[in-house]
């Protein structure tokens, strides 16, 4: 009976190549079940990426000469090649000279794929749509068969779909293996960072000594109550999982639990990368199963660990893979490194284990434990482990490691587990080799003005010192215009997975999306430039900050004129200001960059979003009552008539306004510009505030007139009381009447 692997086997000699030969087994699977995918980077005669999808007991395979691209504009040629055995997905190594496909192979990415529709039908029809969930590749993709063939081989195109968070221009994928962390070139050369780390350990004086099982016992943390900062301390994130000691010896991996039980068979997806490490080692870390929100899911880990049948384990390893966060090193290349200071051990460890994949290096921050604790709390993680940077690795409990759990809101500490740890992106030290390149900078984004993408990116970089105070710690919503203001645009809240490590994010539950979204936080000019280079024109910001998302810093009344004359906007803005003064509240205006004005009142985190909205509504209704002929709070367009709409509904959890200094996607490239009240007069022409003049203006003004909104903390109780009295005395009746009219006017 012909086998789908006949062609594969015919090309290879099992005595001469380390590649697997495996049987083709036809398992019974639901058509849309998640299945294994792998991408191998292969330095054969010509470099290519082998894209392989498990289906019907084999890996369907395509050779992609240029590799996958996250840019939907890139159509990557994919030549159909012979099916490979499923075990091939774990193959990384050198195919010796003289063999078919001789050269180095690394596992460039790996994970689960899920067909959209019937995959057999899709393949037969020549259009296969599928979802990928790997370490590098995500989201929806398509393989489309072309009419062309090459040497009898069918040609396809591999395409990334538009419109998900993983689609974007450029080639931002990391190039190293998700198994061993090695670059293809390192594997081909037989020499890389790991081998150099062994020599470095030798230079540091680590003795050559084999560690027995008894020697290799785990170091434990002591409990400690409060977070702290301290020079000479390293702070790691602690995750809910199981502590595991892993030994790699002669291309065999063993995983041992805290109690010394062998857990190797439970987590094949962790054992395999350890086997592919180029040198022997003993490492210490925590195994977790990450939930869809990116947080460790202890229940899922427990369920995983109860599986006994190898077939169930193999399935789970694809559908819910575990991740082993490695935070310490006991032995390396036959050397006992336990006596080296922790900081040195981690440096060696960072050269040994990958940053991406099922086995990952767990990073740390130096000295700034309180910042990390705040970050960990905001992300809903278990806590922080503080470790003395100069401490050796010693079995048993030690005060050189301190376990600092996050306080829960009920005042109890989270359950104390053993030290665990990936450092979230947010807490990674912000100094990596950064490079923010402008891609397609010559693209004209504002055709009437000749303003290019490069101009916009350069503007954001230059305005950063003025803009960043308003962005700090605030979740952002981007509006991307990849082809400029006349092209298509889309909102983006969720930061793509392929963002650079130094881009900070905050994870926020989205009820609309039904899942958690990682929102960008921008700390510096590089981050701002990187965001602009995504094709972002306007940036919108939350009124509240990560760590205090429930507490807005300002209340905004948005004056939206539509067809009303701008002088009416000015009159209403001044009325809002006068009312605020009467109530003892500061207020600050800015142009929206569209046709209207924003008036912001500082709250100093004293109100909830709902209370802020009530304050906005009371202000708006009071002014509406005062200027009923030109002002309205009626939302429906017909009810507004020619009046200016006072919108207080932009106050609320997750609501945003255009950030100060943000560019708006309108001809002239207007910029939302902070104003002094003395400028808010009938002569104000907000269209003058554009990308061309914004930087000069910001520099000329001695101080930013809007900046006090970030620090103001007025007496809101007194203000609300005055407002209540005022409305009860006179305005309320009128306000209610006009609101009623507003609602019923057609
Ligand atoms: Mn190949």
PDB file of C-alpha atoms and ligand atoms in Angstrom, residues 40 42 44 48-50 52 63 84 88 101 105, ligand 1:
ATOM      1  CA  UNK A  40      12.458  24.716  10.083  1.00  0.00           C
ATOM      2  CA  UNK A  42      17.365  24.962   6.568  1.00  0.00           C
ATOM      3  CA  UNK A  44      20.705  23.433   2.318  1.00  0.00           C
ATOM      4  CA  UNK A  48      14.910  28.171   2.873  1.00  0.00           C
ATOM      5  CA  UNK A  49      12.249  27.771   5.522  1.00  0.00           C
ATOM      6  CA  UNK A  50      10.398  24.432   5.566  1.00  0.00           C
ATOM      7  CA  UNK A  52       5.117  21.910   7.760  1.00  0.00           C
ATOM      8  CA  UNK A  63       9.795  25.001   1.103  1.00  0.00           C
ATOM      9  CA  UNK A  84       7.747  14.330   6.313  1.00  0.00           C
ATOM     10  CA  UNK A  88      10.586  15.509  12.038  1.00  0.00           C
ATOM     11  CA  UNK A 101      19.315  18.268   1.932  1.00  0.00           C
ATOM     12  CA  UNK A 105      18.448  22.695  10.270  1.00  0.00           C
TER      13      UNK A 105
HETATM   14 MN1  LIG B   1      14.404  21.743   3.614  1.00  0.00          MN
END
